XYZ file of C-alpha atoms in Angstrom:
689
model
C 36.975 96.294 65.628
C 37.756 94.603 62.324
C 40.715 92.442 61.426
C 43.121 92.259 58.555
C 42.100 89.564 56.071
C 44.152 87.545 53.615
C 43.471 90.010 50.773
C 44.884 92.941 52.746
C 48.075 91.228 53.951
C 49.866 91.647 50.602
C 49.203 95.401 50.748
C 50.809 95.613 54.186
C 53.818 93.645 53.012
C 54.278 95.761 49.879
C 54.062 98.991 51.863
C 56.361 97.709 54.592
C 58.896 96.437 52.043
C 59.160 99.946 50.622
C 59.724 101.436 54.078
C 62.061 98.752 55.396
C 64.359 98.918 52.386
C 64.056 102.700 52.055
C 63.547 102.253 48.299
C 61.785 105.509 47.494
C 62.622 105.342 43.804
C 62.020 101.610 43.285
C 58.463 100.669 42.294
C 56.830 97.459 43.461
C 54.325 95.419 41.467
C 50.718 95.670 42.593
C 49.041 92.342 41.939
C 46.027 92.498 44.225
C 43.445 94.251 42.065
C 40.753 91.895 43.339
C 40.987 93.630 46.682
C 39.726 96.895 45.168
C 36.674 95.224 43.662
C 35.217 94.603 47.135
C 35.193 98.137 48.488
C 31.501 97.847 49.376
C 32.545 95.532 52.250
C 35.283 97.875 53.505
C 34.872 100.320 56.369
C 34.004 103.825 55.117
C 36.099 106.784 56.297
C 34.069 109.992 56.112
C 35.634 113.079 54.552
C 36.295 114.982 57.792
C 38.013 112.029 59.430
C 39.902 111.294 56.209
C 41.359 114.817 56.216
C 42.451 114.422 59.838
C 44.098 111.076 59.095
C 45.878 112.598 56.108
C 47.183 115.599 58.059
C 48.239 113.417 60.977
C 50.180 111.245 58.549
C 51.857 114.359 57.119
C 52.672 115.636 60.621
C 54.615 112.440 61.395
C 56.522 112.732 58.084
C 54.702 109.704 56.706
C 54.706 108.667 53.040
C 51.822 107.514 50.850
C 51.854 104.929 48.115
C 50.443 105.805 44.730
C 48.990 103.069 42.555
C 49.959 103.737 38.949
C 49.252 102.069 35.639
C 52.462 102.447 33.713
C 52.620 101.951 29.914
C 56.271 100.894 30.035
C 55.796 98.272 32.760
C 52.347 97.242 31.366
C 51.207 96.574 34.922
C 50.134 98.355 38.067
C 52.922 99.518 40.377
C 53.226 101.229 43.765
C 55.460 104.299 44.090
C 56.198 106.352 47.183
C 55.118 110.016 47.421
C 55.103 112.845 49.994
C 51.647 114.056 51.104
C 51.075 117.812 51.459
C 48.768 119.289 54.143
C 45.073 119.212 53.265
C 43.016 122.251 54.227
C 40.629 122.773 51.333
C 38.932 120.892 48.530
C 41.971 118.996 47.254
C 44.861 116.732 48.219
C 48.388 117.112 46.843
C 51.283 114.664 46.677
C 54.864 115.498 45.700
C 57.081 112.996 43.930
C 60.542 112.352 45.314
C 63.097 113.584 42.788
C 64.326 110.038 42.241
C 60.827 108.882 41.174
C 59.947 111.576 38.647
C 61.312 109.689 35.647
C 59.384 106.571 36.695
C 55.985 108.250 37.066
C 56.180 110.267 33.836
C 53.264 109.390 31.521
C 51.834 106.968 34.118
C 48.129 106.925 34.924
C 47.388 107.736 38.571
C 44.773 105.309 39.904
C 44.567 105.379 43.721
C 46.394 106.436 46.882
C 47.160 103.960 49.678
C 48.772 104.607 53.053
C 49.151 102.805 56.390
C 49.617 103.946 59.965
C 51.191 100.619 60.913
C 47.860 99.072 61.894
C 45.298 99.920 59.182
C 45.502 100.336 55.390
C 43.632 103.382 54.057
C 42.503 103.624 50.429
C 41.708 106.923 48.687
C 40.112 106.847 45.192
C 41.502 109.579 42.952
C 39.863 112.129 40.674
C 42.723 114.063 39.092
C 42.640 117.847 39.362
C 46.177 118.720 38.227
C 49.360 116.894 37.248
C 52.817 118.480 37.150
C 56.308 117.066 36.803
C 57.024 117.191 40.546
C 53.516 116.808 42.002
C 49.887 115.983 41.359
C 46.602 117.098 42.956
C 43.286 115.267 43.292
C 39.835 116.548 44.172
C 38.965 115.921 47.794
C 36.884 112.701 47.798
C 33.666 112.397 49.747
C 35.001 109.316 51.489
C 37.892 106.893 51.783
C 38.109 103.286 52.894
C 39.853 101.304 55.614
C 40.695 98.007 53.928
C 41.781 96.111 57.010
C 43.390 96.297 60.401
C 46.229 94.458 62.061
C 45.669 92.990 65.505
C 48.557 95.138 66.735
C 50.262 98.227 65.361
C 53.675 97.635 63.828
C 56.520 100.117 64.341
C 59.723 100.453 62.356
C 62.883 100.194 64.458
C 66.463 101.361 64.118
C 69.688 100.735 66.007
C 68.662 97.463 67.671
C 70.899 94.411 67.374
C 69.490 90.880 67.234
C 70.845 87.510 68.294
C 69.028 84.288 67.341
C 70.050 80.969 68.931
C 68.571 77.528 68.218
C 70.234 74.214 69.075
C 73.703 75.259 67.896
C 72.446 77.571 65.145
C 73.491 81.181 65.763
C 72.743 84.306 63.729
C 72.891 88.022 64.328
C 71.576 91.122 62.617
C 69.083 93.936 63.189
C 65.499 94.419 64.285
C 63.354 95.693 61.402
C 59.974 96.255 63.048
C 58.108 95.453 66.237
C 54.517 94.921 67.309
C 52.849 93.493 70.390
C 52.301 90.144 68.630
C 55.357 89.674 66.418
C 58.549 91.295 65.191
C 60.683 91.089 62.082
C 64.465 90.673 62.017
C 67.096 90.604 59.318
C 69.893 88.216 60.315
C 72.940 86.497 58.877
C 74.231 83.143 60.152
C 77.569 82.563 61.839
C 78.683 80.441 58.884
C 77.678 80.650 55.217
C 74.908 78.167 54.508
C 74.086 77.458 58.141
C 70.443 78.464 57.614
C 70.179 74.794 56.639
C 70.504 74.168 60.393
C 67.597 76.481 61.231
C 64.400 74.531 61.916
C 61.317 76.729 61.504
C 59.245 74.245 63.502
C 61.371 74.581 66.642
C 61.411 77.603 68.984
C 64.437 79.898 69.043
C 65.838 82.081 71.789
C 65.893 85.677 70.595
C 67.825 88.476 72.289
C 67.509 92.154 71.366
C 70.131 94.747 72.344
C 70.208 98.547 72.259
C 73.642 100.099 72.774
C 74.887 96.787 74.160
C 72.098 96.556 76.764
C 69.634 93.666 76.526
C 66.045 94.860 76.021
C 64.325 91.580 75.125
C 64.875 87.902 75.815
C 62.353 85.150 75.144
C 61.664 81.884 73.399
C 60.064 82.657 70.017
C 58.520 80.779 67.102
C 59.253 81.550 63.462
C 56.007 82.377 61.646
C 57.438 83.531 58.318
C 60.824 83.859 56.606
C 62.479 84.555 53.273
C 64.498 81.860 51.515
C 67.748 83.801 51.038
C 70.740 81.876 52.409
C 73.144 84.783 53.045
C 70.813 87.109 54.992
C 67.266 86.232 55.890
C 64.188 88.166 57.002
C 62.411 86.236 59.756
C 59.199 87.125 61.561
C 59.074 85.830 65.135
C 56.244 85.630 67.661
C 56.647 84.724 71.343
C 56.342 80.979 71.890
C 54.661 81.593 75.272
C 52.826 84.485 76.885
C 54.585 84.094 80.224
C 58.229 83.794 81.207
C 59.707 82.529 84.494
C 61.975 85.021 86.222
C 61.939 84.037 89.906
C 61.353 80.827 91.822
C 57.696 80.118 92.544
C 56.534 80.838 96.056
C 53.771 79.290 98.131
C 52.666 82.791 99.070
C 52.709 85.749 96.677
C 54.072 89.126 97.605
C 51.013 91.158 98.670
C 49.404 93.092 95.792
C 47.470 96.243 96.596
C 45.210 98.620 94.737
C 46.495 102.153 95.190
C 44.512 105.418 95.333
C 45.250 107.725 93.632
C 46.069 105.282 90.847
C 49.782 105.379 89.972
C 51.041 105.073 86.412
C 54.223 104.076 84.655
C 56.091 106.058 82.009
C 58.998 104.919 79.870
C 60.528 105.154 76.418
C 59.640 101.968 74.583
C 62.913 100.008 74.238
C 62.405 99.183 70.541
C 60.420 102.112 69.139
C 61.674 104.861 71.532
C 58.108 106.187 71.749
C 56.921 107.576 75.090
C 54.533 105.149 76.836
C 52.224 105.918 79.766
C 50.029 103.237 81.361
C 47.949 103.079 84.541
C 48.917 100.513 87.190
C 46.204 97.993 88.008
C 47.870 96.551 91.125
C 51.223 97.022 92.798
C 53.666 95.069 94.961
C 57.292 95.369 96.036
C 58.281 92.886 93.327
C 56.169 94.072 90.387
C 52.924 95.481 89.048
C 50.219 94.880 86.456
C 48.735 97.157 83.782
C 45.678 96.874 81.543
C 45.783 98.024 77.920
C 43.336 97.902 75.058
C 44.299 96.001 71.921
C 44.577 99.309 70.049
C 47.148 100.602 72.579
C 49.052 97.321 72.858
C 52.797 97.822 72.393
C 54.226 95.280 74.855
C 55.387 91.673 74.696
C 56.376 89.075 77.296
C 60.171 89.175 77.666
C 60.516 92.899 76.924
C 62.997 94.619 79.274
C 62.564 98.302 80.168
C 65.887 99.619 81.534
C 64.500 102.991 82.706
C 60.923 102.923 83.954
C 59.288 105.465 86.274
C 56.394 104.726 88.632
C 54.536 108.007 89.196
C 52.457 108.294 92.364
C 50.180 111.093 93.458
C 51.513 113.485 90.853
C 54.692 114.118 92.843
C 56.527 110.947 93.896
C 58.651 109.288 91.196
C 60.125 105.814 91.650
C 62.801 104.680 89.176
C 63.385 101.021 88.346
C 64.373 98.464 85.727
C 61.536 96.086 84.840
C 60.597 93.251 82.499
C 57.256 92.139 81.069
C 56.567 88.808 82.736
C 53.235 87.750 81.241
C 50.474 88.689 78.812
C 46.857 87.598 79.229
C 43.605 88.636 77.595
C 41.247 89.351 80.505
C 38.335 90.149 78.198
C 37.866 90.764 74.490
C 39.981 93.721 73.446
C 41.461 94.165 76.944
C 44.924 92.797 77.769
C 46.730 92.588 81.103
C 50.502 92.666 81.373
C 52.468 91.765 84.475
C 55.859 93.368 85.110
C 58.574 92.096 87.427
C 60.965 94.654 88.918
C 64.510 93.598 88.033
C 66.391 96.294 89.897
C 66.145 99.616 91.735
C 68.287 101.381 94.298
C 67.526 101.430 98.015
C 65.982 104.903 97.974
C 63.438 103.977 95.315
C 62.712 100.595 96.888
C 61.990 102.261 100.209
C 59.553 104.676 98.546
C 57.727 101.804 96.872
C 57.681 99.687 100.040
C 56.328 102.533 102.137
C 53.331 102.989 99.809
C 52.459 99.281 99.844
C 53.150 98.518 103.518
C 51.279 101.619 104.660
C 48.201 100.509 102.706
C 48.381 97.039 104.288
C 48.889 98.515 107.768
C 48.822 102.319 108.254
C 51.044 101.997 111.335
C 53.928 100.632 109.253
C 56.509 103.139 108.039
C 59.408 102.247 105.752
C 62.581 104.330 105.926
C 60.715 107.396 107.157
C 62.776 110.033 108.896
C 62.669 108.928 112.533
C 62.369 111.225 115.534
C 65.628 110.119 117.142
C 64.521 111.254 120.605
C 61.465 109.005 120.257
C 63.722 106.183 119.062
C 66.002 106.433 122.115
C 62.969 106.520 124.401
C 61.570 103.428 122.693
C 64.879 101.505 122.915
C 64.927 102.016 126.682
C 61.202 101.286 127.155
C 61.354 98.085 125.111
C 64.307 96.813 127.136
C 66.597 96.721 124.096
C 68.996 98.923 126.055
C 69.170 97.101 129.375
C 71.303 98.241 132.365
C 74.437 96.228 131.535
C 74.372 97.335 127.906
C 73.880 100.972 128.914
C 76.776 100.675 131.333
C 78.999 99.779 128.373
C 77.878 102.617 126.088
C 76.907 105.536 128.330
C 80.357 107.142 128.127
C 79.836 107.631 124.376
C 76.234 108.798 124.647
C 76.840 112.284 123.191
C 78.652 111.016 120.107
C 76.077 108.216 119.791
C 73.229 110.741 119.762
C 74.865 112.641 116.921
C 75.681 109.438 115.032
C 72.091 108.193 115.245
C 70.691 111.567 114.241
C 72.668 111.421 110.985
C 72.291 107.680 110.514
C 68.496 107.598 110.708
C 67.904 110.865 108.917
C 69.377 110.622 105.451
C 71.624 107.590 104.826
C 69.533 104.857 103.210
C 72.524 103.451 101.323
C 74.009 102.067 104.533
C 70.919 101.570 106.694
C 67.244 100.826 106.181
C 64.430 100.453 108.678
C 60.839 99.525 109.360
C 59.045 101.393 112.157
C 55.688 100.576 113.715
C 54.249 103.779 115.119
C 51.119 105.747 115.881
C 50.982 109.523 116.164
C 54.767 109.647 116.161
C 55.201 107.242 119.060
C 57.269 104.160 118.242
C 55.994 100.703 119.249
C 58.224 98.545 117.057
C 61.478 99.085 115.200
C 63.786 96.948 113.113
C 66.696 98.158 111.036
C 69.385 96.621 108.868
C 72.823 98.079 108.322
C 75.356 97.279 105.633
C 77.970 95.517 107.737
C 80.334 93.729 105.327
C 80.814 93.705 101.589
C 77.611 92.141 100.161
C 76.245 91.548 103.704
C 73.591 93.352 105.777
C 73.108 92.916 109.517
C 69.859 93.118 111.451
C 70.801 96.121 113.535
C 67.936 96.574 115.985
C 64.872 94.424 116.550
C 62.633 95.536 119.378
C 58.936 95.957 120.144
C 56.538 96.918 122.926
C 52.733 96.644 123.127
C 50.037 98.609 121.324
C 46.377 98.266 122.347
C 47.455 95.432 124.659
C 48.852 93.504 121.703
C 52.464 92.517 121.154
C 53.887 94.338 118.169
C 56.919 92.055 117.808
C 55.310 89.491 115.513
C 53.679 92.197 113.405
C 56.930 94.076 112.899
C 58.673 90.813 112.031
C 56.044 90.005 109.389
C 56.515 93.452 107.876
C 60.279 93.112 107.704
C 59.849 89.743 105.968
C 57.561 91.407 103.395
C 60.081 94.199 102.999
C 62.962 91.740 102.688
C 61.075 89.578 100.166
C 61.330 92.176 97.418
C 64.646 93.619 98.555
C 67.057 90.702 98.393
C 66.393 90.140 94.672
C 67.677 93.608 93.702
C 71.310 93.625 92.466
C 71.779 97.314 93.332
C 71.133 96.628 97.005
C 74.300 94.558 97.245
C 72.926 91.813 99.499
C 74.201 88.259 99.247
C 73.885 87.508 102.955
C 71.872 88.702 105.948
C 73.221 88.243 109.489
C 71.794 88.606 112.976
C 73.337 88.229 116.440
C 71.081 87.007 119.229
C 71.370 85.367 122.630
C 70.413 81.642 122.552
C 68.187 82.069 125.598
C 66.185 84.857 123.892
C 63.072 82.901 122.899
C 61.668 85.261 120.251
C 64.688 85.471 117.876
C 65.681 81.884 118.601
C 62.283 80.747 117.328
C 62.073 82.935 114.218
C 65.746 82.928 113.236
C 67.361 79.937 114.916
C 64.209 77.916 114.298
C 64.497 78.435 110.560
C 68.154 77.356 110.517
C 67.233 74.161 112.349
C 64.194 73.638 110.110
C 66.180 74.046 106.887
C 69.034 71.922 108.261
C 71.449 73.169 105.613
C 74.311 75.286 107.032
C 75.395 76.147 103.491
C 72.086 77.997 103.142
C 71.463 79.224 106.688
C 73.998 78.726 109.466
C 74.192 79.211 113.249
C 77.626 79.715 114.824
C 77.912 80.137 118.605
C 80.430 82.707 119.920
C 81.585 83.506 123.435
C 81.583 87.206 124.310
C 83.840 89.161 126.634
C 84.791 92.805 127.102
C 88.483 93.574 126.630
C 90.076 96.786 127.960
C 91.862 98.910 125.379
C 94.002 100.893 127.804
C 95.990 97.963 129.219
C 99.716 97.507 128.681
C 100.897 96.231 125.321
C 101.813 92.556 125.679
C 104.559 91.084 123.473
C 104.113 87.691 121.894
C 106.330 84.819 123.045
C 109.157 83.684 120.810
C 108.199 81.728 117.699
C 104.731 83.376 117.687
C 103.780 86.037 115.126
C 100.818 88.280 114.311
C 100.694 89.324 110.685
C 98.163 90.455 108.059
C 96.034 87.587 106.767
C 97.366 86.153 103.513
C 95.557 84.190 100.821
C 97.895 81.285 101.619
C 96.219 81.034 105.054
C 92.819 80.374 103.485
C 93.218 76.640 102.958
C 93.859 75.796 106.619
C 91.061 78.077 107.825
C 88.591 76.640 105.297
C 89.363 73.059 106.319
C 88.812 73.858 109.973
C 85.578 75.793 109.489
C 84.027 73.262 107.114
C 84.751 70.518 109.626
C 83.251 72.243 112.683
C 80.456 74.267 111.047
C 80.097 74.084 107.269
C 78.354 77.454 107.531
C 78.583 80.825 105.834
C 80.847 82.886 108.111
C 83.923 82.818 105.863
C 81.800 83.731 102.838
C 80.561 86.789 104.709
C 84.063 87.845 105.786
C 85.489 87.324 102.256
C 89.021 87.082 103.648
C 90.423 85.710 100.404
C 88.583 88.116 98.063
C 90.379 90.937 96.304
C 88.749 94.370 96.168
C 86.219 94.525 93.348
C 86.063 97.373 90.859
C 83.271 98.982 92.825
C 83.016 101.371 95.736
C 84.334 99.631 98.852
C 82.458 99.476 102.139
C 84.896 101.958 103.700
C 84.475 104.368 100.806
C 80.685 104.101 100.984
C 80.618 104.912 104.690
C 83.164 107.723 104.268
C 81.030 109.302 101.555
C 78.293 109.699 104.160
C 80.629 110.919 106.873
C 80.935 107.624 108.777
C 83.724 105.191 109.542
C 83.656 101.475 108.727
C 86.510 99.076 108.038
C 87.650 95.586 108.880
C 91.058 93.992 108.637
C 92.171 90.416 109.282
C 95.321 89.140 111.006
C 96.829 85.671 111.299
C 98.210 84.451 114.626
C 100.869 81.786 113.924
C 103.257 79.519 115.775
C 106.377 78.674 113.747
C 104.444 79.671 110.623
C 101.455 77.430 111.448
C 98.045 79.156 111.628
C 96.426 79.029 115.069
C 93.780 81.760 114.902
C 92.466 84.594 112.719
C 91.570 87.935 114.314
C 89.166 90.198 112.413
C 89.375 93.811 113.588
C 86.094 95.655 113.011
C 86.149 99.433 113.328
C 83.275 101.895 113.088
C 81.919 104.990 114.760
C 81.362 104.221 118.478
C 77.806 103.136 119.110
C 76.848 102.756 115.456
C 75.828 99.292 116.688
C 74.679 99.371 120.313
C 76.259 95.968 120.950
C 79.338 97.217 119.074
C 79.506 94.156 116.849
C 80.992 96.479 114.206
C 83.523 97.961 116.616
C 85.514 95.118 118.180
C 87.439 91.955 117.393
C 86.033 88.677 116.090
C 88.331 85.667 116.547
C 88.265 82.268 114.839
C 90.485 79.766 116.660
C 91.365 76.901 114.348
C 93.630 75.072 116.872
C 92.111 75.197 120.376
C 94.629 72.828 121.934
C 97.631 74.555 120.402
C 96.738 78.151 121.371
C 97.270 79.238 125.004
C 94.967 82.027 126.207
C 97.992 84.063 127.288
C 99.216 84.151 123.677
C 95.789 85.036 122.266
C 95.334 87.718 124.938
C 98.696 89.233 123.985
C 97.657 89.280 120.322
C 94.388 91.024 121.233
C 96.286 93.647 123.265
C 98.435 94.506 120.252
C 95.313 95.282 118.198
C 93.152 96.869 120.901
C 95.167 100.080 120.985
C 93.648 101.292 117.721
C 90.216 101.715 119.360
C 89.153 104.953 121.070
C 86.651 103.393 123.496
C 87.543 101.982 126.934
C 86.437 98.433 126.239
C 85.803 96.498 123.068
C 83.673 93.377 122.558
C 85.629 90.257 121.674
C 83.705 87.407 120.063
C 85.508 84.064 120.055
C 84.650 81.048 117.907
C 84.274 78.208 118.710
C 82.507 79.205 121.908
C 84.092 76.233 123.659
C 87.587 77.794 123.480
C 87.220 80.176 126.444
C 85.503 77.481 128.522
C 88.282 74.930 127.965
C 90.906 77.550 128.869
C 89.036 78.545 132.022
C 88.653 82.154 130.857
C 85.641 83.978 132.315
C 83.268 85.364 129.678
C 80.067 87.353 129.951
C 77.620 85.668 127.590
C 77.186 83.803 124.320
C 75.817 84.945 120.994
C 74.511 82.992 118.034
C 75.545 84.423 114.685
C 72.702 83.617 112.250
C 73.613 83.930 108.560
C 71.214 83.527 105.638
C 72.232 83.147 102.010
C 69.533 85.328 100.437
C 69.198 82.870 97.560
C 67.106 80.988 100.127
C 65.072 84.063 100.969
C 61.995 82.414 99.422
C 62.208 79.533 101.891
C 62.709 81.923 104.792
C 59.676 83.990 103.784
C 57.535 80.864 103.561
C 58.749 79.705 106.972
C 57.898 83.061 108.534
C 54.433 83.243 106.980
C 53.621 79.560 107.352
C 53.201 79.327 103.553
C 50.212 81.692 103.669
C-alpha cells in the first residue's frame, strides 16, 4: 500500500476539475513537471496489467488525460481524450470533436488517467497521428504515481444543505469518498460566506429525491474563495454518531453461521455494495472492510438495505452507519444501527438471533394451535372460571386463533419457548389501540424441572428492546392487565412502575371487573341524563380528573381527543386481515355536566381470552354524583351491540363499585409503559447486566 504524496495531489485535482466541470474541450495548465522527473520512485505497472487497467477504464466509459506541449500556449496542458480498446501492440486515443482544433500541431508527451484512487502514467512513443485520433506503441511498462487513502466517486442528483451557527447554504454533492466529500454550495444571502468559519464544524445533510441519506457534523478541509458559489471539501468531524440513548447493557450481539451479508445501492454513488456481517443484533450489525474497499462514512443513511441469510432469507431494513474504527492497519470496522423495518422483517431477524442465544426460543413461528390450546390449559392460564366465560364461543375462538397465529404478524407477534413442538412458554402482543400494543398472553410451565417463566420474560424483553425503536411498528405504548395478587407480573411489571415512580412514564391504574349480561332489558336513562358520543369539548374535564387521581398514561392510550391520522386506521388494519376491531367513546352527562366516559371495545369473540378488547371500559370522573342505577342503564344501552352473552366491564377508579355497594368479581391493574422509557425497563428486567 502506498499513499498519495504532495506532488501527486495537483494531478488528482486537475483531473477531477475536468470531470466535475465536464469541460472536455477546455485545456488545463500542467505545472507539475517535477513530478515526472522522479519516476524511478514510482510503482511500476507491468505491460499485461497496464493493458487490463486500460481496457477496464474503457469498459467503464472512462476518459484519459493527454499531456501536450502546445506552441500557441507555450506551456504544457492537459486535454481529455477517449481511450480505444487495447488488444495488440499499440494504444489509441480519439479526440473529442470539440478538442480537435486545440490539439492541432501540439506535441503529445504523456497519457495520464485515474480510477478515482490511483493516478496512472503512460509514457508515449508516437506511432501515428491523425486529425481525430493518435496511436502510440504499447509501452513495456507504466507507472502508478500515487494512491488516495480512499477511492473518490463522482455523484449526481444529490442535494446538499450546510448549516453552521446561523450560516445556511445549499447546493449539490460533487464527489464522495470514505474519508471526505466535495460539495458546491451557494449561501442563503449574497456575501454570507463571510459568516462561514472554516475552523468550526458544520452540520451537513445530503438528500436524494427529498430523502435524507447523510447527516453528520463535518469539518471543512479545503474550499475555494468564490463568494457566489463555493466548492468545499468536508470530512466527518467524528467517527461515531449518537443515535440512541446509552444503555447499561448492550443488545446481545451474535456471530452467525453461515455468515450473513448485506447488499444495497450506495446512497451517493448508486453502486451495488455487498459486505459480510461480522456480528448481528436486533438493533444493528457490524461489517469489516479493507481500506481499498472502503466506501462508507459515519452518518451515511441507507434507505433500502437487505440482510441476506443462508442464501435464501432476505431481511429488508433502513440503516445508518453509526461508527468507523480502524481495528488493524488496512482493516476498518463499521457499525450500523437499524433505523426501521416492518414487523415481518424484524421477526425474521429476531428469530435468527434469539434462536442462537437459546435454541428453544422461537420468534413469530407458525404455532401449532392445538399445542397452544393444550399449553394454555396446562399452564393454568385458562382456569375454570375463565373457561366458563368463554366455552360457548370455543368453536369460533379455535378458528380465530388458527388465523391469528398463522399469518397475521401486523396485528400480533409472539415469542414461544418450545422443544420438539411442545410449548413450555408463550407470550404474545397484539395491536390493541392506535399506537398501542397489549401483552396478550403470558404463561409458562416447567422444562427439565426449571421454571420457564423468567426465561420467556427475558426473551420478550430482548425482543422488545429492538422493536419499540422502529417507527413502522407503530408502538408508542405497551399495556398489560394483571391481577394485583399475581406475584409474578406484579413483580416484573408493577415492580418497575413503583421503582420508576413516574406515572407519566409508566403508570398503574386499578380497575374493578364485573360481567354484565347483554340480553337484559334496555333501561332508559332518568330525566336530565344523556348518553352521547364523546366530544372534544369533554376532554378538559376528563383530563383534570385523571391527572388529579392518577397522572398516568391511560388517556394517551385511548386518544379520545385525537382526529384520525392520514394512515390506515386500526379498524381498517384488522379488516384487511379478516378480523374485527373498533372502539368508540360515549359521554354520560347530567344536565350537560360530564359524569363518566364509556369506551366500547369490540372485536372478534375470544380474540383476547379475558375479552379486554370486547367489552366496556368506564372512567367515572364524579363518583359521588353518579348513581349506579344510572351507570347501569347507560351500560345496558350499549351492551346490545355485542353478540356474546356477557361482556367484561372495567370500572375506574376501582373504588366506585365498592362505595356504591355493587358486587364485582375481581380487580385488574392496567400497566402502561411509554416506550420512550423502554431502555429503563430493559435495564430493570436484566438488572443492568
